[in-house]
Amino acid sequence: MAAAAAALAAADPPPAMPQAGGSTARRDFYWLRSFLAGGIAGCCAKTTVAPLDRVKVLLQAHNHHYKHLGVFSALRAVPQKEGYLGLYKGNGAMMIRIFPYGAIQFMTFEHYKTLITTKLGISGHVHRLMAGSMAGMTAVICTYPLDMVRVRLAFQVKGEHTYTGIIHAFKTIYAKEGGFLGFYRGLMPTILGMAPYAGVSFFTFGTLKSVGLSHAPTLLGRPSSDNPNVLVLKTHINLLCGGVAGAIAQTISYPFDVTRRRMQLGAVLPEFEKCLTMRETMKYVYGQHGIRKGLYRGLSLNYIRCIPSQAVAFTTYELMKQFFHLN
């Protein structure tokens, strides 16, 4: 969930911890409440765009039932073949993954940003880019096995099931694909793609936000409802900035995303033996399908996902901040 989590963390860094003795309980549970807020926001955002995520997986890996279709025709074809719930196949595994993913990325971004500023003396937009990249990679490594299982479930088509559910997928991959290491197929292109993706998301959003508030505070900003002394972007401006950040980051890192999906699917694909390493996979995809229909296949779908995903993520997160008294 990279663009949404990145924008969330960059937009509203957590306030200073309460110092009064009467606030001990709130101080003790601050990080837990931050974890819950980020996780819930991520889950709501991902559920909203789950049909687009399912179609993206099918198109990226050229599923033989849908490989001749485009984004919108695939969105119509999946319900016809598998029912409307087919658009949400693999979403259960996604929720199990995205909750800790969003929460970890949000929390570690603040930690890394402080660490880079205090230990390395780096500040400004550069430290946001570095912290975002590190937070994104941390979240990926912690939740990668869940993403592997989610992709395997999402790639299945009705009537051709290899896995009966999340637990069965975990057991099968562990037993047949090299044990624990089998869950980390495609990790390298994921990390290589996540570093620029998360970093650019934080950098772009933070830059747009600071420039907007410094040059047009009245037009683009408003006082924070929890702290009138703090100026924040208006909701629709937040959404616009987040969408732009996500689109730029996605364009830069998308070939790595395609490579990761292919490697994650592993033995499910007929060309499995030609896609054992990141280099082999990229070479095969480029050789067979080229750049536009191979390395960037399904990119338009990701652009379509940016705005609604950001909208739900920001709205939910703002509600959760109030609910958990994070302000």
CSV table of C-alpha atoms in Angstrom, one decimal:
chain,number,residue,atom,x,y,z
A,1,MET,CA,0.0,0.0,0.0
A,2,ALA,CA,2.7,2.4,-0.7
A,3,ALA,CA,1.3,5.7,-1.9
A,4,ALA,CA,-1.5,5.8,0.6
A,5,ALA,CA,0.6,4.9,3.6
A,6,ALA,CA,3.4,7.3,2.5
A,7,ALA,CA,1.1,10.2,2.1
A,8,LEU,CA,-0.6,9.5,5.4
A,9,ALA,CA,2.7,9.5,7.3
A,10,ALA,CA,4.1,12.5,5.5
A,11,ALA,CA,0.9,14.6,5.9
A,12,ASP,CA,0.5,14.5,9.6
A,13,PRO,CA,3.5,13.6,11.8
A,14,PRO,CA,2.5,12.5,15.2
A,15,PRO,CA,2.3,15.2,17.9
A,16,ALA,CA,4.6,15.4,20.8
A,17,MET,CA,4.0,12.8,23.5
A,18,PRO,CA,2.0,14.1,26.5
A,19,GLN,CA,4.1,15.0,29.4
A,20,ALA,CA,1.6,15.4,32.3
A,21,GLY,CA,1.5,12.7,34.9
A,22,GLY,CA,-2.3,12.3,34.4
A,23,SER,CA,-1.7,11.4,30.8
A,24,THR,CA,0.4,8.3,31.5
A,25,ALA,CA,-2.2,5.9,30.1
A,26,ARG,CA,-2.4,7.9,26.8
A,27,ARG,CA,1.4,8.0,26.6
A,28,ASP,CA,1.8,4.3,27.2
A,29,PHE,CA,-0.7,3.4,24.5
A,30,TYR,CA,0.2,6.1,21.9
A,31,TRP,CA,2.1,3.8,19.6
A,32,LEU,CA,-0.6,1.1,19.8
A,33,ARG,CA,-3.2,3.7,18.8
A,34,SER,CA,-1.0,5.0,16.0
A,35,PHE,CA,-0.6,1.4,14.8
A,36,LEU,CA,-4.3,0.8,14.8
A,37,ALA,CA,-5.1,4.1,13.1
A,38,GLY,CA,-2.7,3.4,10.2
A,39,GLY,CA,-3.8,-0.2,9.9
A,40,ILE,CA,-7.5,0.6,9.7
A,41,ALA,CA,-7.0,3.3,7.2
A,42,GLY,CA,-4.9,1.0,5.0
A,43,CYS,CA,-7.6,-1.7,5.1
A,44,CYS,CA,-10.4,0.6,4.2
A,45,ALA,CA,-8.4,2.1,1.3
A,46,LYS,CA,-7.4,-1.3,-0.1
A,47,THR,CA,-10.9,-2.8,0.2
A,48,THR,CA,-12.2,0.1,-1.9
A,49,VAL,CA,-9.8,-0.7,-4.8
A,50,ALA,CA,-9.7,-4.5,-4.3
A,51,PRO,CA,-11.4,-5.2,-7.7
A,52,LEU,CA,-8.8,-3.1,-9.4
A,53,ASP,CA,-6.0,-5.0,-7.6
A,54,ARG,CA,-7.4,-8.4,-8.6
A,55,VAL,CA,-7.6,-7.3,-12.3
A,56,LYS,CA,-4.1,-5.9,-12.0
A,57,VAL,CA,-2.7,-9.2,-10.9
A,58,LEU,CA,-4.5,-11.1,-13.7
A,59,LEU,CA,-3.2,-8.7,-16.4
A,60,GLN,CA,0.3,-8.4,-15.1
A,61,ALA,CA,0.8,-12.1,-15.1
A,62,HIS,CA,-1.1,-12.7,-18.4
A,63,ASN,CA,-3.7,-15.1,-17.0
A,64,HIS,CA,-4.8,-17.1,-20.0
A,65,HIS,CA,-8.5,-16.4,-19.3
A,66,TYR,CA,-8.1,-12.7,-19.4
A,67,LYS,CA,-4.7,-12.0,-21.2
A,68,HIS,CA,-6.5,-10.7,-24.3
A,69,LEU,CA,-8.5,-8.1,-22.4
A,70,GLY,CA,-7.9,-4.6,-21.2
A,71,VAL,CA,-8.6,-3.1,-17.8
A,72,PHE,CA,-12.3,-2.2,-18.2
A,73,SER,CA,-13.2,-5.3,-20.2
A,74,ALA,CA,-11.5,-7.4,-17.6
A,75,LEU,CA,-13.5,-5.7,-14.8
A,76,ARG,CA,-16.7,-6.8,-16.8
A,77,ALA,CA,-15.4,-10.3,-17.6
A,78,VAL,CA,-14.4,-11.3,-14.1
A,79,PRO,CA,-18.0,-11.0,-12.6
A,80,GLN,CA,-19.4,-12.8,-15.6
A,81,LYS,CA,-17.0,-15.8,-15.2
A,82,GLU,CA,-16.6,-15.9,-11.4
A,83,GLY,CA,-19.4,-13.7,-9.9
A,84,TYR,CA,-19.0,-10.3,-8.3
A,85,LEU,CA,-17.2,-11.8,-5.3
A,86,GLY,CA,-14.5,-12.9,-7.8
A,87,LEU,CA,-13.4,-9.2,-7.9
A,88,TYR,CA,-12.5,-9.6,-4.2
A,89,LYS,CA,-10.6,-12.9,-4.5
A,90,GLY,CA,-7.5,-12.7,-2.3
A,91,ASN,CA,-8.8,-9.6,-0.4
A,92,GLY,CA,-8.9,-11.5,2.9
A,93,ALA,CA,-5.1,-12.2,2.6
A,94,MET,CA,-4.7,-8.6,1.5
A,95,MET,CA,-6.3,-7.3,4.7
A,96,ILE,CA,-4.2,-9.5,6.9
A,97,ARG,CA,-1.1,-8.1,5.1
A,98,ILE,CA,-2.1,-4.5,4.7
A,99,PHE,CA,-3.1,-3.8,8.3
A,100,PRO,CA,0.5,-4.3,9.6
A,101,TYR,CA,2.0,-3.0,6.4
A,102,GLY,CA,0.3,0.4,6.7
A,103,ALA,CA,0.9,0.6,10.4
A,104,ILE,CA,4.5,-0.4,10.2
A,105,GLN,CA,5.3,2.0,7.4
A,106,PHE,CA,3.6,4.9,9.1
A,107,MET,CA,5.3,4.3,12.5
A,108,THR,CA,8.8,3.6,11.1
A,109,PHE,CA,8.7,6.6,8.8
A,110,GLU,CA,8.6,8.9,11.9
A,111,HIS,CA,11.3,6.9,13.6
A,112,TYR,CA,13.6,6.9,10.6
A,113,LYS,CA,13.0,10.6,9.9
A,114,THR,CA,14.0,11.5,13.5
A,115,LEU,CA,17.0,9.1,13.3
A,116,ILE,CA,18.3,10.5,10.0
A,117,THR,CA,17.9,14.1,11.3
A,118,THR,CA,19.6,13.5,14.7
A,119,LYS,CA,22.3,11.0,13.8
A,120,LEU,CA,23.2,12.1,10.2
A,121,GLY,CA,22.2,15.7,10.4
A,122,ILE,CA,20.2,15.5,7.2
A,123,SER,CA,17.0,17.5,7.0
A,124,GLY,CA,14.6,19.0,4.5
A,125,HIS,CA,13.0,17.0,1.7
A,126,VAL,CA,16.0,14.6,1.4
A,127,HIS,CA,15.5,13.1,4.8
A,128,ARG,CA,11.8,12.6,4.0
A,129,LEU,CA,12.8,10.7,0.8
A,130,MET,CA,15.4,8.6,2.7
A,131,ALA,CA,13.0,7.8,5.6
A,132,GLY,CA,10.2,7.0,3.3
A,133,SER,CA,12.3,4.5,1.3
A,134,MET,CA,13.5,2.8,4.5
A,135,ALA,CA,10.0,2.7,6.0
A,136,GLY,CA,8.6,1.2,2.8
A,137,MET,CA,11.3,-1.5,2.7
A,138,THR,CA,10.8,-2.3,6.4
A,139,ALA,CA,7.1,-2.8,5.9
A,140,VAL,CA,7.6,-5.0,2.8
A,141,ILE,CA,10.1,-7.3,4.5
A,142,CYS,CA,7.8,-7.8,7.5
A,143,THR,CA,4.7,-8.5,5.5
A,144,TYR,CA,6.0,-10.1,2.3
A,145,PRO,CA,4.8,-13.7,2.9
A,146,LEU,CA,1.3,-12.4,3.3
A,147,ASP,CA,1.6,-10.6,0.0
A,148,MET,CA,2.9,-13.8,-1.7
A,149,VAL,CA,-0.2,-15.7,-0.5
A,150,ARG,CA,-2.5,-12.9,-1.5
A,151,VAL,CA,-1.1,-12.9,-5.1
A,152,ARG,CA,-1.4,-16.6,-5.4
A,153,LEU,CA,-5.1,-16.5,-4.3
A,154,ALA,CA,-5.9,-13.5,-6.6
A,155,PHE,CA,-4.4,-15.3,-9.6
A,156,GLN,CA,-6.7,-18.3,-9.3
A,157,VAL,CA,-9.8,-18.5,-11.5
A,158,LYS,CA,-13.0,-20.2,-10.6
A,159,GLY,CA,-12.9,-23.9,-11.3
A,160,GLU,CA,-9.1,-24.0,-11.4
A,161,HIS,CA,-8.2,-23.6,-7.7
A,162,THR,CA,-4.7,-24.8,-6.5
A,163,TYR,CA,-5.3,-23.4,-3.0
A,164,THR,CA,-8.5,-23.7,-1.0
A,165,GLY,CA,-7.7,-20.7,1.3
A,166,ILE,CA,-5.1,-18.7,3.1
A,167,ILE,CA,-3.9,-21.5,5.4
A,168,HIS,CA,-3.8,-24.1,2.7
A,169,ALA,CA,-1.8,-21.7,0.5
A,170,PHE,CA,0.8,-21.2,3.3
A,171,LYS,CA,1.1,-25.0,3.9
A,172,THR,CA,1.4,-25.7,0.1
A,173,ILE,CA,4.0,-23.1,-0.6
A,174,TYR,CA,6.0,-24.1,2.5
A,175,ALA,CA,5.9,-27.8,1.5
A,176,LYS,CA,6.5,-27.6,-2.2
A,177,GLU,CA,8.6,-24.4,-2.8
A,178,GLY,CA,11.6,-24.6,-0.5
A,179,GLY,CA,10.2,-24.0,3.0
A,180,PHE,CA,10.4,-20.6,4.5
A,181,LEU,CA,12.4,-19.1,1.7
A,182,GLY,CA,9.6,-20.0,-0.7
A,183,PHE,CA,7.6,-17.1,0.8
A,184,TYR,CA,10.2,-14.6,-0.3
A,185,ARG,CA,10.4,-15.3,-4.0
A,186,GLY,CA,10.6,-11.9,-5.8
A,187,LEU,CA,11.7,-10.0,-2.6
A,188,MET,CA,14.6,-8.4,-4.4
A,189,PRO,CA,12.6,-6.6,-7.2
A,190,THR,CA,10.1,-5.7,-4.5
A,191,ILE,CA,12.7,-4.0,-2.4
A,192,LEU,CA,14.3,-2.3,-5.4
A,193,GLY,CA,10.9,-1.1,-6.5
A,194,MET,CA,9.7,-0.1,-3.0
A,195,ALA,CA,12.7,2.1,-2.3
A,196,PRO,CA,12.0,4.6,-5.1
A,197,TYR,CA,8.2,4.1,-4.7
A,198,ALA,CA,7.9,5.0,-1.1
A,199,GLY,CA,10.7,7.5,-1.2
A,200,VAL,CA,9.3,9.4,-4.1
A,201,SER,CA,5.8,9.3,-2.6
A,202,PHE,CA,7.0,10.9,0.6
A,203,PHE,CA,9.2,13.3,-1.3
A,204,THR,CA,6.6,14.4,-3.8
A,205,PHE,CA,3.8,14.8,-1.3
A,206,GLY,CA,5.9,16.6,1.2
A,207,THR,CA,7.2,19.0,-1.4
A,208,LEU,CA,3.8,19.8,-2.8
A,209,LYS,CA,2.4,20.3,0.7
A,210,SER,CA,5.2,22.6,1.9
A,211,VAL,CA,5.2,24.7,-1.3
A,212,GLY,CA,1.4,24.9,-1.3
A,213,LEU,CA,1.1,26.0,2.3
A,214,SER,CA,4.0,28.5,2.0
A,215,HIS,CA,2.8,30.2,-1.2
A,216,ALA,CA,-1.0,30.0,-0.8
A,217,PRO,CA,-1.9,29.2,2.8
A,218,THR,CA,-5.3,30.8,2.7
A,219,LEU,CA,-6.3,29.2,-0.6
A,220,LEU,CA,-5.0,25.7,0.0
A,221,GLY,CA,-4.8,25.4,3.8
A,222,ARG,CA,-6.9,25.4,6.9
A,223,PRO,CA,-6.3,25.3,10.7
A,224,SER,CA,-6.2,21.8,12.0
A,225,SER,CA,-9.4,20.9,13.9
A,226,ASP,CA,-7.3,19.5,16.8
A,227,ASN,CA,-4.7,22.2,16.9
A,228,PRO,CA,-5.7,25.6,15.4
A,229,ASN,CA,-2.0,26.7,15.5
A,230,VAL,CA,-1.2,24.1,12.9
A,231,LEU,CA,-2.0,24.7,9.2
A,232,VAL,CA,-3.0,21.6,7.2
A,233,LEU,CA,-4.0,21.2,3.5
A,234,LYS,CA,-7.7,21.2,2.7
A,235,THR,CA,-9.1,17.7,2.1
A,236,HIS,CA,-9.5,18.0,-1.7
A,237,ILE,CA,-6.0,19.5,-2.0
A,238,ASN,CA,-4.6,16.6,0.1
A,239,LEU,CA,-6.2,14.1,-2.3
A,240,LEU,CA,-4.8,15.9,-5.3
A,241,CYS,CA,-1.3,16.0,-3.9
A,242,GLY,CA,-1.5,12.3,-2.8
A,243,GLY,CA,-2.7,11.3,-6.3
A,244,VAL,CA,0.1,13.1,-8.0
A,245,ALA,CA,2.7,11.6,-5.7
A,246,GLY,CA,1.3,8.1,-6.2
A,247,ALA,CA,1.2,8.5,-10.0
A,248,ILE,CA,4.8,9.7,-10.2
A,249,ALA,CA,6.1,7.0,-7.8
A,250,GLN,CA,4.1,4.2,-9.6
A,251,THR,CA,5.5,5.2,-13.0
A,252,ILE,CA,9.1,5.0,-11.7
A,253,SER,CA,8.8,1.6,-9.9
A,254,TYR,CA,6.2,-0.2,-12.0
A,255,PRO,CA,8.5,-2.6,-14.0
A,256,PHE,CA,9.8,-3.9,-10.6
A,257,ASP,CA,6.2,-4.5,-9.6
A,258,VAL,CA,5.5,-6.5,-12.7
A,259,THR,CA,8.7,-8.5,-12.1
A,260,ARG,CA,7.7,-9.2,-8.5
A,261,ARG,CA,4.3,-10.5,-9.4
A,262,ARG,CA,5.7,-12.9,-12.0
A,263,MET,CA,8.3,-14.3,-9.5
A,264,GLN,CA,5.7,-14.5,-6.7
A,265,LEU,CA,3.4,-16.6,-8.9
A,266,GLY,CA,6.3,-19.0,-9.5
A,267,ALA,CA,5.2,-22.6,-10.5
A,268,VAL,CA,1.7,-21.4,-11.2
A,269,LEU,CA,2.9,-19.9,-14.5
A,270,PRO,CA,3.9,-22.2,-17.5
A,271,GLU,CA,7.1,-20.2,-18.1
A,272,PHE,CA,8.2,-20.7,-14.5
A,273,GLU,CA,11.7,-22.0,-15.4
A,274,LYS,CA,12.4,-18.8,-17.4
A,275,CYS,CA,11.6,-16.5,-14.5
A,276,LEU,CA,13.8,-17.8,-11.7
A,277,THR,CA,15.7,-14.6,-11.1
A,278,MET,CA,14.8,-10.9,-11.3
A,279,ARG,CA,17.1,-10.4,-14.4
A,280,GLU,CA,15.7,-13.5,-16.2
A,281,THR,CA,12.1,-12.4,-15.4
A,282,MET,CA,12.6,-8.8,-16.7
A,283,LYS,CA,14.4,-10.2,-19.8
A,284,TYR,CA,11.6,-12.7,-20.5
A,285,VAL,CA,8.8,-10.1,-20.1
A,286,TYR,CA,10.6,-7.6,-22.2
A,287,GLY,CA,11.4,-10.1,-24.9
A,288,GLN,CA,7.9,-11.6,-25.1
A,289,HIS,CA,5.8,-8.5,-24.6
A,290,GLY,CA,7.9,-5.4,-24.9
A,291,ILE,CA,7.8,-2.3,-22.7
A,292,ARG,CA,4.2,-1.1,-23.0
A,293,LYS,CA,2.5,-4.5,-23.1
A,294,GLY,CA,5.0,-6.2,-20.8
A,295,LEU,CA,6.9,-4.1,-18.2
A,296,TYR,CA,4.2,-1.5,-18.1
A,297,ARG,CA,1.1,-3.7,-18.6
A,298,GLY,CA,-1.7,-2.6,-16.3
A,299,LEU,CA,-0.1,0.8,-15.5
A,300,SER,CA,-3.3,2.6,-16.4
A,301,LEU,CA,-5.1,0.6,-13.8
A,302,ASN,CA,-2.7,1.8,-11.1
A,303,TYR,CA,-3.3,5.4,-12.1
A,304,ILE,CA,-7.1,4.8,-11.8
A,305,ARG,CA,-6.5,3.4,-8.3
A,306,CYS,CA,-4.6,6.3,-7.0
A,307,ILE,CA,-7.3,8.9,-6.4
A,308,PRO,CA,-10.0,6.7,-4.7
A,309,SER,CA,-7.4,4.9,-2.7
A,310,GLN,CA,-6.0,8.2,-1.4
A,311,ALA,CA,-9.5,9.6,-0.7
A,312,VAL,CA,-10.5,6.6,1.5
A,313,ALA,CA,-7.1,6.4,3.2
A,314,PHE,CA,-7.0,10.1,4.2
A,315,THR,CA,-10.7,10.2,5.3
A,316,THR,CA,-10.4,7.1,7.4
A,317,TYR,CA,-7.1,8.1,8.9
A,318,GLU,CA,-8.4,11.5,9.9
A,319,LEU,CA,-11.4,9.8,11.6
A,320,MET,CA,-9.2,7.3,13.4
A,321,LYS,CA,-6.9,10.0,14.6
A,322,GLN,CA,-9.9,11.7,16.3
A,323,PHE,CA,-11.3,8.3,17.6
A,324,PHE,CA,-8.0,7.3,19.1
A,325,HIS,CA,-7.2,10.8,20.5
A,326,LEU,CA,-3.9,11.0,18.5
A,327,ASN,CA,-4.1,14.8,18.1
